[in-house]
Structures are given as C-alpha cells and as structure tokens.
CSV table of C-alpha atoms in Angstrom, one decimal:
chain,number,residue,atom,x,y,z
A,13,MET,CA,-12.2,25.2,4.9
A,14,PRO,CA,-9.6,26.8,6.1
A,15,THR,CA,-5.8,25.9,4.7
A,16,LEU,CA,-2.9,24.1,6.6
A,17,THR,CA,0.6,23.7,6.2
A,18,TRP,CA,1.8,20.2,6.6
A,19,ALA,CA,5.8,19.1,5.8
A,20,LEU,CA,5.0,15.0,5.1
A,21,ILE,CA,8.3,13.1,6.2
A,22,THR,CA,9.2,9.9,4.3
A,23,GLY,CA,11.7,7.5,3.6
A,24,GLU,CA,10.7,6.9,-0.1
A,25,TYR,CA,9.5,9.6,-2.3
A,26,PRO,CA,8.8,9.5,-6.4
A,27,PRO,CA,11.2,8.7,-8.6
A,28,GLN,CA,11.8,6.1,-6.2
A,29,PRO,CA,9.3,3.2,-6.7
A,30,GLY,CA,7.3,1.8,-3.7
A,31,GLY,CA,3.9,1.7,-2.2
A,32,VAL,CA,4.8,4.5,0.9
A,33,SER,CA,6.8,6.8,-2.2
A,34,ASP,CA,3.6,6.6,-4.5
A,35,TYR,CA,1.4,6.8,-1.1
A,36,THR,CA,3.4,10.1,0.6
A,37,ARG,CA,3.1,11.7,-3.5
A,38,LEU,CA,-0.9,11.1,-3.8
A,39,LEU,CA,-1.3,12.7,-0.7
A,40,ALA,CA,0.7,15.7,-0.9
A,41,ARG,CA,-1.6,16.1,-4.0
A,42,ALA,CA,-4.9,15.5,-2.5
A,43,LEU,CA,-3.8,18.2,0.4
A,44,ALA,CA,-2.6,20.1,-2.4
A,45,GLU,CA,-5.9,20.4,-4.4
A,46,LEU,CA,-7.5,21.5,-1.4
A,47,GLY,CA,-5.7,24.5,-1.9
A,48,ASP,CA,-3.2,23.7,1.8
A,49,GLU,CA,0.3,24.6,1.9
A,50,VAL,CA,2.7,21.0,1.4
A,51,HIS,CA,6.1,20.6,2.4
A,52,VAL,CA,8.1,17.4,1.5
A,53,TRP,CA,11.7,16.1,2.7
A,54,ALA,CA,12.7,13.0,1.6
A,55,PRO,CA,16.1,11.1,0.8
A,56,ALA,CA,18.1,12.7,-2.2
A,57,CYS,CA,17.8,10.4,-5.3
A,58,PRO,CA,18.4,10.6,-9.2
A,59,GLY,CA,15.6,10.9,-12.0
A,60,PRO,CA,13.5,13.1,-12.6
A,61,GLN,CA,11.4,15.1,-9.8
A,62,PRO,CA,8.2,15.2,-9.6
A,63,ARG,CA,6.6,18.4,-10.5
A,64,ASP,CA,2.8,18.5,-8.6
A,65,ARG,CA,0.7,21.9,-7.9
A,66,GLY,CA,1.4,23.5,-4.5
A,67,VAL,CA,3.8,20.5,-3.5
A,68,GLU,CA,7.1,22.0,-2.2
A,69,ILE,CA,9.9,19.3,-2.8
A,70,HIS,CA,13.1,19.1,-0.2
A,71,ARG,CA,16.1,16.5,-1.0
A,72,LEU,CA,18.4,15.3,2.3
A,73,PRO,CA,21.7,14.5,1.9
A,74,GLY,CA,22.0,10.6,2.8
A,75,HIS,CA,19.8,8.8,4.3
A,76,PHE,CA,18.2,10.5,7.6
A,77,GLY,CA,21.9,10.8,9.1
A,78,PRO,CA,22.6,13.9,11.7
A,79,ARG,CA,23.4,16.2,9.1
A,80,ALA,CA,20.3,15.2,7.6
A,81,LEU,CA,18.1,15.6,10.5
A,82,ARG,CA,20.2,19.2,11.0
A,83,ILE,CA,18.5,20.5,7.6
A,84,LEU,CA,15.6,18.7,8.3
A,85,GLY,CA,15.3,20.6,11.8
A,86,GLN,CA,16.5,24.0,11.3
A,87,ALA,CA,13.4,24.2,8.0
A,88,LEU,CA,10.6,22.7,10.3
A,89,ASP,CA,11.9,25.3,12.7
A,90,ARG,CA,10.9,28.0,10.0
A,91,LEU,CA,7.6,26.7,9.6
A,92,PRO,CA,4.5,28.5,11.0
A,93,ARG,CA,4.2,26.4,14.6
A,94,SER,CA,0.5,26.0,13.1
A,95,CYS,CA,2.2,23.4,10.5
A,96,ARG,CA,1.6,20.0,11.1
A,97,ILE,CA,3.9,17.6,10.7
A,98,LEU,CA,3.4,14.0,9.8
A,99,VAL,CA,5.9,11.1,9.3
A,100,GLN,CA,5.6,8.5,6.9
A,101,TYR,CA,6.7,5.3,8.8
A,102,VAL,CA,8.1,2.6,8.3
A,103,PRO,CA,11.2,1.4,9.4
A,104,HIS,CA,13.0,0.0,6.5
A,105,SER,CA,12.7,3.3,4.9
A,106,PHE,CA,14.8,5.3,7.3
A,107,GLY,CA,17.9,4.0,6.0
A,108,PHE,CA,20.7,2.3,8.2
A,109,LYS,CA,19.3,-1.2,7.5
A,110,ALA,CA,16.0,-0.4,9.1
A,111,MET,CA,17.9,0.1,12.7
A,112,ASN,CA,17.4,4.4,12.6
A,113,LEU,CA,18.0,5.0,16.2
A,114,PHE,CA,18.9,8.3,16.3
A,115,PHE,CA,16.1,9.7,13.6
A,116,CYS,CA,13.4,8.1,15.9
A,117,TRP,CA,15.4,9.7,19.0
A,118,TRP,CA,16.1,13.1,17.3
A,119,LEU,CA,11.9,13.4,17.2
A,120,SER,CA,10.5,12.7,20.1
A,121,ARG,CA,12.7,14.7,21.4
A,122,ARG,CA,11.3,17.9,19.3
A,123,HIS,CA,8.5,18.4,22.1
A,124,ARG,CA,6.4,19.6,19.0
A,125,ASP,CA,2.3,19.3,19.7
A,126,ASP,CA,1.7,18.7,16.0
A,127,VAL,CA,3.7,15.9,15.2
A,128,GLY,CA,1.6,12.8,13.7
A,129,VAL,CA,3.5,9.1,12.9
A,130,MET,CA,1.4,6.7,10.2
A,131,PHE,CA,2.6,3.6,10.6
A,132,HIS,CA,2.3,1.9,7.3
A,133,GLU,CA,4.5,-0.7,9.5
A,134,VAL,CA,5.6,-0.9,13.1
A,135,PHE,CA,8.6,-3.4,13.2
A,136,PHE,CA,10.1,-6.5,11.9
A,137,PRO,CA,9.0,-9.8,13.7
A,138,LEU,CA,10.4,-11.3,16.3
A,139,VAL,CA,10.7,-15.3,16.9
A,140,TRP,CA,12.6,-17.5,18.7
A,141,ARG,CA,13.5,-19.7,15.9
A,142,GLN,CA,15.4,-16.9,13.7
A,143,PRO,CA,19.2,-15.7,12.8
A,144,LEU,CA,20.6,-13.8,15.4
A,145,SER,CA,20.7,-10.4,13.5
A,146,HIS,CA,17.1,-10.8,12.8
A,147,LYS,CA,16.6,-11.2,16.9
A,148,VAL,CA,18.6,-7.8,16.7
A,149,LEU,CA,16.6,-6.1,13.9
A,150,GLY,CA,13.1,-7.3,16.2
A,151,VAL,CA,14.4,-5.8,19.2
A,152,VAL,CA,15.6,-2.8,17.5
A,153,THR,CA,12.9,-1.7,15.7
A,154,ARG,CA,10.6,-2.4,18.8
A,155,LEU,CA,12.8,0.1,20.1
A,156,MET,CA,12.1,2.7,17.3
A,157,ALA,CA,8.4,2.2,17.5
A,158,ALA,CA,8.3,3.2,21.0
A,159,LEU,CA,10.4,6.5,20.4
A,160,MET,CA,8.2,6.9,17.8
A,161,ILE,CA,4.9,6.9,19.8
A,162,ARG,CA,6.2,9.4,22.2
A,163,ALA,CA,7.3,11.9,19.4
A,164,GLY,CA,3.4,11.5,18.4
A,165,LYS,CA,0.8,13.7,19.3
A,166,ARG,CA,-1.6,12.2,16.7
A,167,LEU,CA,-1.2,8.1,15.3
A,168,PHE,CA,-2.2,7.1,12.9
A,169,VAL,CA,-2.2,3.0,11.5
A,170,SER,CA,-2.6,1.5,8.0
A,171,ILE,CA,-4.6,-1.5,9.8
A,172,PRO,CA,-6.4,-2.4,13.0
A,173,ALA,CA,-4.4,-5.4,13.5
A,174,TRP,CA,-1.6,-2.3,14.1
A,175,GLU,CA,-3.1,-1.2,17.2
A,176,PRO,CA,-2.6,-3.8,20.1
A,177,PHE,CA,1.3,-3.5,18.8
A,178,LEU,CA,1.2,0.3,19.8
A,179,ARG,CA,-0.7,0.1,22.6
A,180,GLN,CA,2.3,-2.8,24.0
A,181,LEU,CA,4.8,-0.2,23.1
A,182,GLY,CA,3.3,2.4,24.9
A,183,ALA,CA,0.8,4.2,23.7
A,184,SER,CA,-1.3,2.7,26.6
A,185,SER,CA,-4.4,6.1,26.4
A,186,ARG,CA,-4.0,7.6,23.4
A,187,PRO,CA,-6.1,7.8,20.5
A,188,ILE,CA,-5.1,5.8,17.2
A,189,THR,CA,-6.9,6.7,14.0
A,190,TYR,CA,-7.2,4.0,11.1
A,191,LEU,CA,-6.0,5.4,7.7
A,192,PRO,CA,-6.5,2.7,5.4
A,193,ILE,CA,-4.8,3.1,2.4
A,194,PRO,CA,-6.5,3.9,-1.0
A,195,SER,CA,-5.2,3.2,-4.4
A,196,ASN,CA,-2.4,4.9,-5.9
A,197,LEU,CA,-3.7,4.1,-9.2
A,198,PRO,CA,-6.7,6.3,-11.2
A,199,ALA,CA,-10.3,5.0,-9.9
A,200,VAL,CA,-12.1,5.9,-12.8
A,201,VAL,CA,-10.8,4.1,-16.6
A,202,PRO,CA,-12.3,5.4,-19.9
A,203,ASP,CA,-14.4,2.8,-21.0
A,204,GLU,CA,-13.2,2.7,-24.4
A,205,GLN,CA,-9.3,2.1,-23.1
A,206,ALA,CA,-10.7,-0.8,-21.2
A,207,LYS,CA,-12.3,-2.4,-24.4
A,208,GLU,CA,-8.5,-1.5,-26.0
A,209,VAL,CA,-7.2,-3.2,-23.8
A,210,ARG,CA,-9.6,-6.3,-23.5
A,211,GLU,CA,-9.2,-6.7,-27.3
A,212,ARG,CA,-5.6,-6.9,-27.4
A,213,ILE,CA,-4.8,-9.4,-24.9
A,214,ALA,CA,-7.9,-11.7,-25.8
A,215,PRO,CA,-9.0,-11.1,-29.3
A,216,CYS,CA,-12.9,-13.7,-29.2
A,217,SER,CA,-15.5,-12.1,-27.4
A,218,ASP,CA,-16.5,-15.0,-24.9
A,219,ALA,CA,-12.7,-14.9,-23.2
A,220,LEU,CA,-12.3,-14.6,-19.7
A,221,ILE,CA,-9.3,-12.5,-18.2
A,222,LEU,CA,-8.0,-13.3,-14.9
A,223,GLY,CA,-5.6,-11.0,-13.7
A,224,HIS,CA,-3.6,-10.0,-10.7
A,225,PHE,CA,-1.4,-7.6,-9.9
A,226,SER,CA,1.2,-7.3,-7.3
A,227,THR,CA,5.0,-7.3,-7.4
A,228,PHE,CA,5.1,-10.8,-7.1
A,229,GLY,CA,7.0,-11.7,-4.0
A,230,SER,CA,8.3,-15.5,-3.3
A,231,GLN,CA,4.7,-16.5,-1.0
A,232,ILE,CA,2.6,-14.9,-3.7
A,233,SER,CA,3.6,-16.3,-6.5
A,234,GLU,CA,3.7,-19.3,-4.6
A,235,MET,CA,-0.1,-19.2,-4.3
A,236,LEU,CA,0.1,-18.1,-7.6
A,237,ALA,CA,1.5,-20.8,-9.1
A,238,ALA,CA,-0.7,-23.4,-7.5
A,239,ILE,CA,-3.9,-21.4,-8.3
A,240,VAL,CA,-3.1,-19.8,-12.2
A,241,PRO,CA,-2.7,-23.2,-14.0
A,242,PRO,CA,-5.9,-25.4,-13.0
A,243,LEU,CA,-7.8,-22.2,-13.2
A,244,LEU,CA,-6.3,-21.7,-16.9
A,245,ALA,CA,-6.7,-25.6,-17.8
A,246,ALA,CA,-10.0,-25.8,-16.8
A,247,ASP,CA,-11.7,-23.6,-19.9
A,248,ALA,CA,-10.2,-22.7,-22.9
A,249,ARG,CA,-11.3,-19.2,-23.0
A,250,ARG,CA,-9.5,-18.2,-20.1
A,251,VAL,CA,-6.6,-16.2,-20.5
A,252,GLY,CA,-4.3,-15.1,-17.3
A,253,LEU,CA,-3.0,-11.9,-17.2
A,254,LEU,CA,-0.2,-10.4,-15.0
A,255,LEU,CA,0.5,-7.1,-14.2
A,256,GLY,CA,3.4,-5.2,-11.7
A,257,ARG,CA,7.0,-5.1,-11.3
A,258,GLY,CA,8.1,-8.8,-11.6
A,259,SER,CA,5.2,-10.4,-14.0
A,260,LYS,CA,7.4,-10.9,-16.5
A,261,ALA,CA,10.0,-13.3,-14.6
A,262,PHE,CA,6.7,-14.7,-13.0
A,263,GLY,CA,5.1,-15.1,-16.3
A,264,ARG,CA,7.8,-17.6,-18.1
A,265,ALA,CA,8.9,-19.2,-15.4
A,266,LEU,CA,5.1,-20.4,-15.1
A,267,ALA,CA,5.3,-20.9,-19.2
A,268,ASP,CA,8.1,-23.0,-18.5
A,269,LYS,CA,6.7,-25.1,-16.1
A,270,HIS,CA,3.2,-25.4,-18.2
A,271,PRO,CA,4.1,-25.1,-21.7
A,272,TYR,CA,0.4,-25.6,-22.8
A,273,LEU,CA,-0.7,-22.5,-21.4
A,274,LYS,CA,2.2,-20.7,-22.9
A,275,GLU,CA,-0.5,-18.6,-25.7
A,276,ARG,CA,-2.8,-17.9,-22.5
A,277,ILE,CA,-0.2,-16.0,-19.6
A,278,GLN,CA,-0.3,-12.4,-20.8
A,279,VAL,CA,2.6,-10.1,-19.2
A,280,SER,CA,2.8,-6.7,-18.9
A,281,GLY,CA,5.8,-6.0,-16.9
A,282,GLU,CA,5.8,-2.0,-15.6
A,283,LEU,CA,3.2,0.3,-16.6
A,284,SER,CA,2.1,4.0,-16.1
A,285,ALA,CA,-0.5,4.1,-13.6
A,286,SER,CA,-3.6,5.2,-16.0
A,287,ALA,CA,-2.4,2.3,-18.0
A,288,LEU,CA,-2.1,0.0,-15.4
A,289,ALA,CA,-5.6,1.0,-14.4
A,290,ALA,CA,-6.6,0.3,-17.4
A,291,HIS,CA,-5.6,-3.5,-17.8
A,292,LEU,CA,-6.6,-4.1,-14.3
A,293,ALA,CA,-10.6,-2.6,-15.6
A,294,ALA,CA,-10.5,-5.0,-18.6
A,295,CYS,CA,-10.5,-7.9,-16.1
A,296,ASP,CA,-13.4,-10.4,-15.4
A,297,LEU,CA,-12.1,-11.7,-12.5
A,298,LEU,CA,-9.1,-10.5,-9.7
A,299,LEU,CA,-7.4,-13.7,-8.4
A,300,GLN,CA,-5.5,-11.8,-5.6
A,301,PRO,CA,-4.5,-14.4,-2.5
A,302,TYR,CA,-2.2,-12.8,0.2
A,303,PRO,CA,-0.7,-15.3,2.8
A,304,ASP,CA,-1.6,-12.7,6.0
A,305,GLY,CA,-4.9,-12.0,3.8
A,306,ILE,CA,-6.3,-9.2,2.5
A,307,SER,CA,-6.0,-5.7,4.9
A,308,SER,CA,-6.7,-2.1,3.3
A,309,ARG,CA,-2.6,-1.8,2.9
A,310,ARG,CA,-3.1,-4.0,0.2
A,311,THR,CA,-2.9,-1.6,-2.4
A,312,SER,CA,-2.6,-4.2,-5.3
A,313,ALA,CA,-6.2,-5.1,-4.0
A,314,MET,CA,-7.7,-1.4,-3.1
A,315,SER,CA,-6.5,-0.7,-7.2
A,316,GLY,CA,-9.2,-3.3,-8.2
A,317,LEU,CA,-11.4,-2.4,-5.3
A,318,ALA,CA,-11.3,1.6,-7.1
A,319,LEU,CA,-12.5,0.0,-10.1
A,320,GLY,CA,-15.2,-2.1,-9.5
A,321,ARG,CA,-13.6,-5.8,-10.3
A,322,PRO,CA,-14.8,-8.8,-8.9
A,323,MET,CA,-12.7,-9.7,-6.9
A,324,VAL,CA,-11.1,-13.5,-5.4
A,325,THR,CA,-8.7,-12.7,-2.5
A,326,THR,CA,-8.4,-14.5,1.0
A,327,GLN,CA,-8.3,-14.1,5.1
A,328,GLY,CA,-5.8,-14.7,7.3
A,329,ASP,CA,-4.0,-13.1,10.0
A,330,LEU,CA,-4.5,-9.1,8.7
A,331,THR,CA,-7.8,-9.3,7.9
A,332,GLU,CA,-10.4,-6.8,9.0
A,333,ILE,CA,-13.8,-7.2,10.3
A,334,ILE,CA,-15.2,-5.6,6.9
A,335,TRP,CA,-14.3,-8.0,5.0
A,336,GLN,CA,-16.8,-10.2,6.0
A,337,GLU,CA,-19.3,-8.0,6.8
A,338,THR,CA,-19.7,-5.7,3.2
A,339,ALA,CA,-19.1,-9.3,1.5
A,340,ALA,CA,-17.7,-6.6,-1.6
A,341,VAL,CA,-14.9,-9.4,-1.9
A,342,ALA,CA,-14.8,-13.7,-2.2
A,343,LEU,CA,-12.8,-14.5,0.3
A,344,ALA,CA,-11.1,-18.0,0.9
A,345,PRO,CA,-8.7,-19.3,3.4
A,346,ALA,CA,-5.1,-18.2,2.3
A,347,ASN,CA,-3.9,-21.8,2.7
A,348,SER,CA,-6.4,-23.7,0.6
A,349,PRO,CA,-5.2,-23.4,-3.2
A,350,GLU,CA,-8.9,-26.1,-3.7
A,351,LEU,CA,-11.3,-23.2,-1.6
A,352,ILE,CA,-9.7,-20.5,-3.6
A,353,MET,CA,-10.3,-21.6,-6.8
A,354,ALA,CA,-13.8,-22.7,-5.9
A,355,GLU,CA,-14.3,-19.3,-5.7
A,356,ALA,CA,-13.0,-18.2,-8.6
A,357,GLU,CA,-15.0,-21.4,-10.3
A,358,ALA,CA,-18.4,-20.3,-8.3
A,359,LEU,CA,-17.5,-16.5,-10.2
A,360,LEU,CA,-16.9,-17.2,-13.3
A,361,ALA,CA,-20.0,-19.0,-14.1
A,362,ASP,CA,-21.4,-16.6,-12.7
A,363,ALA,CA,-21.3,-13.2,-14.8
A,364,GLY,CA,-24.0,-12.2,-12.7
A,365,ARG,CA,-23.3,-12.1,-9.5
A,366,ARG,CA,-19.4,-11.2,-11.0
A,367,ILE,CA,-21.5,-7.7,-11.6
A,368,GLU,CA,-23.2,-7.7,-8.1
A,369,LEU,CA,-19.4,-8.1,-6.7
A,370,GLY,CA,-18.1,-5.5,-8.7
A,371,HIS,CA,-20.5,-2.7,-7.5
A,372,ARG,CA,-20.4,-3.6,-3.8
A,373,ALA,CA,-16.5,-2.8,-4.2
A,374,ALA,CA,-16.8,0.4,-5.7
A,375,ALA,CA,-19.5,1.1,-3.2
A,376,LEU,CA,-16.8,0.4,0.0
A,377,TYR,CA,-14.0,1.9,-1.5
A,378,GLU,CA,-15.9,4.8,-2.2
A,379,GLN,CA,-17.0,5.5,1.5
A,380,ARG,CA,-14.1,3.6,3.4
A,381,PHE,CA,-11.2,3.7,1.6
A,382,SER,CA,-11.1,6.2,-0.9
A,383,TRP,CA,-8.7,9.7,-0.6
A,384,SER,CA,-11.8,11.9,-0.3
A,385,ARG,CA,-12.0,9.7,2.9
A,386,THR,CA,-8.6,9.7,4.0
A,387,VAL,CA,-7.8,13.6,3.8
A,388,ARG,CA,-10.8,14.3,5.9
A,389,THR,CA,-9.3,11.9,8.2
A,390,LEU,CA,-6.3,13.7,8.7
A,391,ARG,CA,-7.6,17.7,8.5
A,392,ASP,CA,-10.0,16.8,11.2
A,393,GLN,CA,-7.8,15.6,13.5
C-alpha cells in the first residue's frame, strides 16, 4: 500500500473539546497507523498537546484570520504537490462568529487539485420567522459553503441529507462521497471492566441499566425528561445511567422533579474515553432519542453501536434509510414519547431480542461505519 501525505485543516483539535476535535484526532491517528505522513493545522489553545506517533500538529495564531492563513499557505506550499489537503468543515469552528467568509474565499482561490472538504455541517438554518441576526448567519454560511464547494476537488458529507444542499449551492454534477462519522470511543471493552462498572452502578444481579450518552442539549434533555422517569418508575430493578458532559446537571434536575427516583439515577460527568466505553458496555439498553432522528453523524449513537449495545432511538428528518433496512436499532417517531417508551418496554421484557439487536448493531458498525472503512474510503478517492 503506497504511503500518502495528508494536511488536515480543522477549527478544533484536542485539547479543545468537541466532536470535530475528537474525530480529527482519531482520523489522524488512523492514517498515521497505516504509515501515512499526517500534518494537522488547528488554532492555538492552552493545555497539554496530544502526542500521537506519525502526527505532527501545527498551531495557528488567532482563528483563521489573515495572519494565520498566511502562515498556513506558506506551510502548505512547502509540502509535496501530491499532499492531500482535507478540511474538516463546520461553519462555527473557523471563528468570526461562524461567518469566516475570508477563510472560505482564500481556500477557493488556491487552485490545487488535492483539496478535499468534509462537510460535518453545511450551513445555519434559514427560516422566515427568525431574528435578523440569524437570517444574516443563514445567508453568510450559505455563501461560505458555496466557496468551499468551489475549493474542493473531493467533497464528503457526514450524512446523505447534506448532499441536496450541496447540489443547490453549486455541486450540481460533482461526485459527493458519503463518509459516516465513526465512534470516538474504543469499540472493544474487556468483560471485567464492564462487570466492575455494572456491580458499582447496580449491585443487584437482576438489575436493568438504562443508559444515555450525550452532552444533554435542551431538545434531547426535554425528550429524556419525558421518557426516563416513567420507564424507571415502572420497575424497581431499573437504574438510569446518564453519561457525558452535562449529565450531572440534568441528573440533578431530574432527581429534584422526581425525588422518589433519586437513588436510581446515576450520573458520570466527564470521563475518559475508555471509562465512557466501559460504562456504555455495562448498560442493558441505551435510550438515544434525537429530535431530528438518528443519523450517522451522531457519534453518541455510534459509540453504543460499536460496542454492540441494544438501542432505542428515534426516526426523523435526518434518519438514513439504512436504519430501517438493517433493523439494527429499535426505532420510534421522534415526536412520540409514548412509542419510544413502548419500544423500550418491549426490549426490556425480552433479553433474547436485546442480545440479537446488539449483534446486529455491532455487525452494522463494522461493515458500514468503522474507522477502517472511513480510512479506506478516503485513501481510495
């Protein structure tokens, strides 16, 4: 396999938190493990810098303003012409309050054949009944996306739903490759680690652990508040395990509103990737509702899928057809707490079906969403 040189350009990279930050680091490591030479350009930030073999990190001053772009341009010009440039694109990650038109214009004028753009998101929603500032943001981010389309020879999307938008903005006949977002947690957890977590969270041997992993944004929290208390109240053996940033605040709010469940709501706060994976692996069932439906850009769902955990989730506007075709998760409409709970109750009553669903989840992840598939797709372009 021939080795390649990569230049990854990203608006966030560890120790900065964020999904794109984690994704870019794991991508850099996966490419380096194949023997590729990997360079990452990201904004400067305080804290301990990652040290991954084969990955060289270059920190830029400011946030992709003129000075940073001058430095970046000079650095890219020193790399071999065969170097593959890959931009991790999310409008807000490049600063200037998500309106860095200058960066997009600068990249579109470089006229190199080796620029790829990975669209994690495309633009800010533009709705008639919204504040003027949001309308301006919606228009500007569309202009930015159009310039990024012009800049990229190779275009990638995290979910198929982004493709029609790119077509409308100028990619009418360009090839667009679907590149799902893999899990940013370990896909394998030793049995003893999961067992240790389980015994600590729920000492009773017949306990059923209902887990959820997210950053507990307002819409997801609202959905969880409607389904978690009734599910826990229905059976004294059930324990709720809340994982991720924001879990402590949400857990406190839930316990304050439902004090009779206080002892059966466990929260993790922020944990290392390996500890998070062990906690997910300890769950009997994952509850992962999303207001726009499950999609392959939801790394919280991917983490459970990779570990082979049975999952109840939601179907919405961004849900790809693969979730219905493979039946690797239990689906319910995003706007129906009652049907979400009904799916959960059916699985909690049937251990055999939970095991079967977990096997399907792990198989689907390995075949369609794993890091090995992501790297293979990128290198074959």
